[in-house]
Short mmCIF file of C-alpha atoms and ligand atoms in Angstrom, two decimals:
data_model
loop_
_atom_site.label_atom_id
_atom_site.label_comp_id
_atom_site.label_asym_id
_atom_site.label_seq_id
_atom_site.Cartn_x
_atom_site.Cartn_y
_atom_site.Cartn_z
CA UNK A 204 4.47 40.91 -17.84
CA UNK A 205 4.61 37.71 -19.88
CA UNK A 206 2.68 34.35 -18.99
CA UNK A 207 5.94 32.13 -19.11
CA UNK A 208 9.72 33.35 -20.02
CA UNK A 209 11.23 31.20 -22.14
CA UNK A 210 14.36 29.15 -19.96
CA UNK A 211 16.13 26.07 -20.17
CA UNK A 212 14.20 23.73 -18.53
CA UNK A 213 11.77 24.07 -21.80
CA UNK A 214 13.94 22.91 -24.08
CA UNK A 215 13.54 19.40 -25.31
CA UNK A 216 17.34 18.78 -27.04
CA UNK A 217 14.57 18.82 -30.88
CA UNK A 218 15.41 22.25 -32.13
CA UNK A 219 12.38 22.77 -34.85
CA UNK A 220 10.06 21.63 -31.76
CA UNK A 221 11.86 24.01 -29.59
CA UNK A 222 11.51 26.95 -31.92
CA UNK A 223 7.27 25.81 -32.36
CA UNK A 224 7.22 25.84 -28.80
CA UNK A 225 8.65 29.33 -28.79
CA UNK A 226 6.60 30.25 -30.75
CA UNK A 227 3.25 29.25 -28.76
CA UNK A 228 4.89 30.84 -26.14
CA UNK A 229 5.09 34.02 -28.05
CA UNK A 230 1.39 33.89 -28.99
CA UNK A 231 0.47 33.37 -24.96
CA UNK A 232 2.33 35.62 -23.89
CA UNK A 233 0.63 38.20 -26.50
CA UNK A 234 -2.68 36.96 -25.61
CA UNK A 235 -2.01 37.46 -22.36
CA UNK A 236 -0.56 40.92 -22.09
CA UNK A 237 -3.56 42.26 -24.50
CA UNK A 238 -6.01 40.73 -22.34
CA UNK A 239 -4.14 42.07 -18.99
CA UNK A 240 -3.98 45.28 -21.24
CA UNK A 241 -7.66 45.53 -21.10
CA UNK A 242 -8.22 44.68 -24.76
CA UNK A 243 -11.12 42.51 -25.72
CA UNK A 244 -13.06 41.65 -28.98
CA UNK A 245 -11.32 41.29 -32.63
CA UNK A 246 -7.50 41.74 -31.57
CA UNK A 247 -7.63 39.54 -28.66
CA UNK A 248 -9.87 36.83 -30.79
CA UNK A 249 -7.57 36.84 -33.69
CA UNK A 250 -4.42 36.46 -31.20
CA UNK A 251 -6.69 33.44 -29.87
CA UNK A 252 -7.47 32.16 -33.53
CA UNK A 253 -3.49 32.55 -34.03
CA UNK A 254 -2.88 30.42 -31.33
CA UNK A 255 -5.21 27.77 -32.24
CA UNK A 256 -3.56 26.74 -35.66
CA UNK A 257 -0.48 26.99 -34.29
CA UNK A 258 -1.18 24.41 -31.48
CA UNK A 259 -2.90 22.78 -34.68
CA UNK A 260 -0.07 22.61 -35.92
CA UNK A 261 2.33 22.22 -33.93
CA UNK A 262 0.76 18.83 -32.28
CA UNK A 263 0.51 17.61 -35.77
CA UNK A 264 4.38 18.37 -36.65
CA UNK A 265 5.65 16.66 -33.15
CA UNK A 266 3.10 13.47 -33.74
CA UNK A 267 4.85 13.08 -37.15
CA UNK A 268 8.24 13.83 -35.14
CA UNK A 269 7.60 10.87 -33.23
CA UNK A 270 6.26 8.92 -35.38
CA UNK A 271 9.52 9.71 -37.34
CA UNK A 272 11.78 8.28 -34.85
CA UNK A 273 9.65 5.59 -33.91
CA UNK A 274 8.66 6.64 -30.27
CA UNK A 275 7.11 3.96 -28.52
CA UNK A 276 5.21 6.67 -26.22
CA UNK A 277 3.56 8.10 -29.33
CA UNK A 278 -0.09 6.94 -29.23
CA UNK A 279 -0.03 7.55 -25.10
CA UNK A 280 1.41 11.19 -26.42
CA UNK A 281 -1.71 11.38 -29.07
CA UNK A 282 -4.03 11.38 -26.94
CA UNK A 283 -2.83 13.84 -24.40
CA UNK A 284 -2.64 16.05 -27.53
CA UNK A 285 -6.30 15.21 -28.40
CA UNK A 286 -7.03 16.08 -24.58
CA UNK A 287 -5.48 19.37 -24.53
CA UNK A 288 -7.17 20.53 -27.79
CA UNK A 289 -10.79 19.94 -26.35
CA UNK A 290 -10.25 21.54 -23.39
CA UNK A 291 -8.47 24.08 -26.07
CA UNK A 292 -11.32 24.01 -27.86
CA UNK A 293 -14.58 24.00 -24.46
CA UNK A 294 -12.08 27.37 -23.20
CA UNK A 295 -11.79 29.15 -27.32
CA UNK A 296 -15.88 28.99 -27.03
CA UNK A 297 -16.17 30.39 -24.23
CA UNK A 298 -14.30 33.00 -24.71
CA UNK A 299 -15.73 34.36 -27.88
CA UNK A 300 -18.98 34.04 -26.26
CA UNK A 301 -17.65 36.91 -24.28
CA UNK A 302 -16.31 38.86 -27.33
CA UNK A 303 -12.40 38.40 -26.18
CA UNK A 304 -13.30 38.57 -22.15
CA UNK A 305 -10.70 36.05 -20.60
CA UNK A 306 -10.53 34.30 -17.62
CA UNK A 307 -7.67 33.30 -15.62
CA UNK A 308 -8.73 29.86 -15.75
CA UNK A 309 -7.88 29.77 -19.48
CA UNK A 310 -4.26 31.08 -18.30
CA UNK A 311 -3.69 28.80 -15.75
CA UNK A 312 -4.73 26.03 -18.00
CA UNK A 313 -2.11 27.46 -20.56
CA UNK A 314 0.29 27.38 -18.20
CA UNK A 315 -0.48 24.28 -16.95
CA UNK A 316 -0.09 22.91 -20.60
CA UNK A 317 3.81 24.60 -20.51
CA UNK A 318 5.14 23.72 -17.75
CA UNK A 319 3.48 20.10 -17.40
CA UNK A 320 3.66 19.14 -20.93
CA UNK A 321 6.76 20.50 -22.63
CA UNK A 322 8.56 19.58 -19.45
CA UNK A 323 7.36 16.49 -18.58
CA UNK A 324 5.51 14.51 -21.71
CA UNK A 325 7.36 16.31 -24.71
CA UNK A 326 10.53 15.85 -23.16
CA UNK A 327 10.40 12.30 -23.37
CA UNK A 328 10.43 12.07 -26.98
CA UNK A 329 13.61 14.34 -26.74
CA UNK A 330 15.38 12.35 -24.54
CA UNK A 331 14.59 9.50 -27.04
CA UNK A 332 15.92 11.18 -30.14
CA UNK A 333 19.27 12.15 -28.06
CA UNK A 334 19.95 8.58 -27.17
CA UNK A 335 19.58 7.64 -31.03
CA UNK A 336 21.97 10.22 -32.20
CA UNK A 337 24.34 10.00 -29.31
FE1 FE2 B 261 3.32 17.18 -27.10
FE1 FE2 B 262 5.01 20.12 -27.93
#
Protein backbone atom coordinates (compact mmCIF):
# COMPACT_ATOMS: atom_id res chain seq x y z
CA UNK A 1 0.00 0.00 0.00
CA UNK A 2 1.66 3.21 -1.16
CA UNK A 3 2.09 6.48 1.06
CA UNK A 4 0.37 8.84 -1.61
CA UNK A 5 -1.05 7.78 -5.28
CA UNK A 6 -0.13 10.00 -7.64
CA UNK A 7 -3.66 12.16 -8.89
CA UNK A 8 -4.44 15.31 -10.36
CA UNK A 9 -4.64 17.56 -7.76
CA UNK A 10 -0.58 17.14 -7.63
CA UNK A 11 0.08 18.40 -10.68
CA UNK A 12 1.38 21.90 -10.92
CA UNK A 13 0.65 22.68 -15.01
CA UNK A 14 5.38 22.55 -14.92
CA UNK A 15 5.87 19.16 -16.44
CA UNK A 16 9.82 18.53 -15.52
CA UNK A 17 8.63 19.56 -11.81
CA UNK A 18 5.77 17.25 -12.15
CA UNK A 19 7.83 14.31 -13.29
CA UNK A 20 10.63 15.28 -10.02
CA UNK A 21 7.73 15.23 -7.95
CA UNK A 22 6.85 11.80 -9.25
CA UNK A 23 9.60 10.80 -8.72
CA UNK A 24 9.89 11.66 -4.80
CA UNK A 25 6.77 10.12 -4.70
CA UNK A 26 8.18 6.96 -6.07
CA UNK A 27 11.06 6.95 -3.57
CA UNK A 28 8.27 7.41 -0.50
CA UNK A 29 6.30 5.23 -1.49
CA UNK A 30 9.36 2.60 -1.69
CA UNK A 31 10.54 3.70 1.59
CA UNK A 32 7.47 3.21 2.87
CA UNK A 33 6.36 -0.20 1.71
CA UNK A 34 10.03 -1.64 2.75
CA UNK A 35 9.67 -0.23 6.05
CA UNK A 36 5.83 -1.51 6.37
CA UNK A 37 7.53 -4.69 4.85
CA UNK A 38 9.50 -5.09 7.93
CA UNK A 39 12.85 -4.25 6.34
CA UNK A 40 15.32 -2.19 8.25
CA UNK A 41 19.12 -1.39 8.02
CA UNK A 42 21.14 -0.94 4.53
CA UNK A 43 18.09 -1.24 1.97
CA UNK A 44 15.82 0.94 3.82
CA UNK A 45 18.89 3.56 4.55
CA UNK A 46 19.96 3.67 1.01
CA UNK A 47 16.13 4.16 -0.15
CA UNK A 48 16.38 7.08 2.58
CA UNK A 49 19.87 8.34 1.19
CA UNK A 50 18.00 8.12 -2.38
CA UNK A 51 15.48 10.25 -1.27
CA UNK A 52 17.60 12.82 0.23
CA UNK A 53 19.48 13.92 -3.04
CA UNK A 54 16.60 13.79 -4.80
CA UNK A 55 14.74 16.33 -2.53
CA UNK A 56 18.38 17.91 -2.88
CA UNK A 57 17.79 18.20 -5.91
CA UNK A 58 14.79 18.68 -6.73
CA UNK A 59 14.40 21.99 -4.38
CA UNK A 60 17.43 23.22 -6.12
CA UNK A 61 15.94 22.61 -9.82
CA UNK A 62 12.37 24.36 -8.81
CA UNK A 63 14.37 27.44 -6.93
CA UNK A 64 16.17 27.92 -10.29
CA UNK A 65 12.58 27.30 -11.97
CA UNK A 66 11.43 30.23 -10.24
CA UNK A 67 14.00 32.14 -10.30
CA UNK A 68 13.73 31.48 -14.12
CA UNK A 69 10.43 32.99 -14.51
CA UNK A 70 10.92 35.59 -12.12
CA UNK A 71 8.47 34.48 -9.27
CA UNK A 72 7.97 37.08 -6.91
CA UNK A 73 7.11 34.29 -4.13
CA UNK A 74 10.58 32.81 -4.60
CA UNK A 75 12.60 33.82 -1.51
CA UNK A 76 9.16 33.18 0.78
CA UNK A 77 9.35 29.62 -1.29
CA UNK A 78 13.31 29.31 -0.25
CA UNK A 79 12.87 29.20 2.87
CA UNK A 80 10.06 26.79 3.25
CA UNK A 81 12.48 24.60 1.23
CA UNK A 82 15.30 25.30 3.76
CA UNK A 83 12.55 24.37 6.51
CA UNK A 84 11.57 21.16 5.14
CA UNK A 85 15.19 19.94 4.64
CA UNK A 86 16.08 20.37 8.45
CA UNK A 87 13.31 18.78 9.63
CA UNK A 88 14.45 16.33 6.55
CA UNK A 89 17.54 16.30 7.87
CA UNK A 90 16.61 16.16 12.49
CA UNK A 91 14.09 12.89 11.03
CA UNK A 92 17.27 11.14 8.38
CA UNK A 93 19.36 11.14 11.91
CA UNK A 94 17.21 9.71 13.69
CA UNK A 95 16.49 7.17 11.78
CA UNK A 96 19.88 5.77 11.11
CA UNK A 97 20.40 5.96 14.71
CA UNK A 98 17.97 3.13 14.64
CA UNK A 99 19.68 1.26 11.73
CA UNK A 100 16.51 1.87 9.20
CA UNK A 101 13.71 1.64 12.22
CA UNK A 102 11.00 4.25 11.06
CA UNK A 103 8.49 5.99 12.69
CA UNK A 104 5.24 7.10 11.51
CA UNK A 105 6.01 10.49 12.43
CA UNK A 106 8.59 10.64 9.62
CA UNK A 107 5.54 9.47 7.26
CA UNK A 108 3.16 11.76 8.33
CA UNK A 109 5.65 14.49 8.01
CA UNK A 110 6.23 13.19 4.34
CA UNK A 111 2.93 13.35 3.72
CA UNK A 112 2.40 16.41 5.18
CA UNK A 113 5.21 17.81 2.83
CA UNK A 114 2.88 16.28 -0.39
CA UNK A 115 -0.13 17.20 0.13
CA UNK A 116 0.59 20.75 1.82
CA UNK A 117 3.41 21.74 -0.31
CA UNK A 118 3.02 20.51 -3.86
CA UNK A 119 -0.60 21.48 -3.50
CA UNK A 120 -0.58 24.52 -1.91
CA UNK A 121 3.08 26.44 -2.10
CA UNK A 122 4.46 24.73 -5.39
CA UNK A 123 1.40 25.31 -7.09
CA UNK A 124 1.71 28.85 -6.98
CA UNK A 125 4.66 29.11 -9.05
CA UNK A 126 2.61 26.97 -11.61
CA UNK A 127 -0.17 29.02 -11.74
CA UNK A 128 2.39 31.84 -12.41
CA UNK A 129 4.15 30.23 -15.32
CA UNK A 130 0.52 29.39 -16.92
CA UNK A 131 -0.54 32.98 -16.85
CA UNK A 132 2.86 33.93 -18.71
CA UNK A 133 2.42 31.45 -21.42
CA UNK A 134 -1.30 31.76 -21.72
FE1 LIG B 1 8.71 23.71 -3.47
FE1 LIG C 1 8.38 20.85 -5.44
Amino acid sequence: MPIMLWDDSLDIGVAEMNREHQGLLDLMNALYDASHGGKTGPEVLDLLKKLETATVEHFRDEEAYMDKIGFPGAPGHKLIHKDLLEKFGTHANAIRAQNGQISEDFFKFLRFWLSAHIRGIDIKYGQMSHAKAG
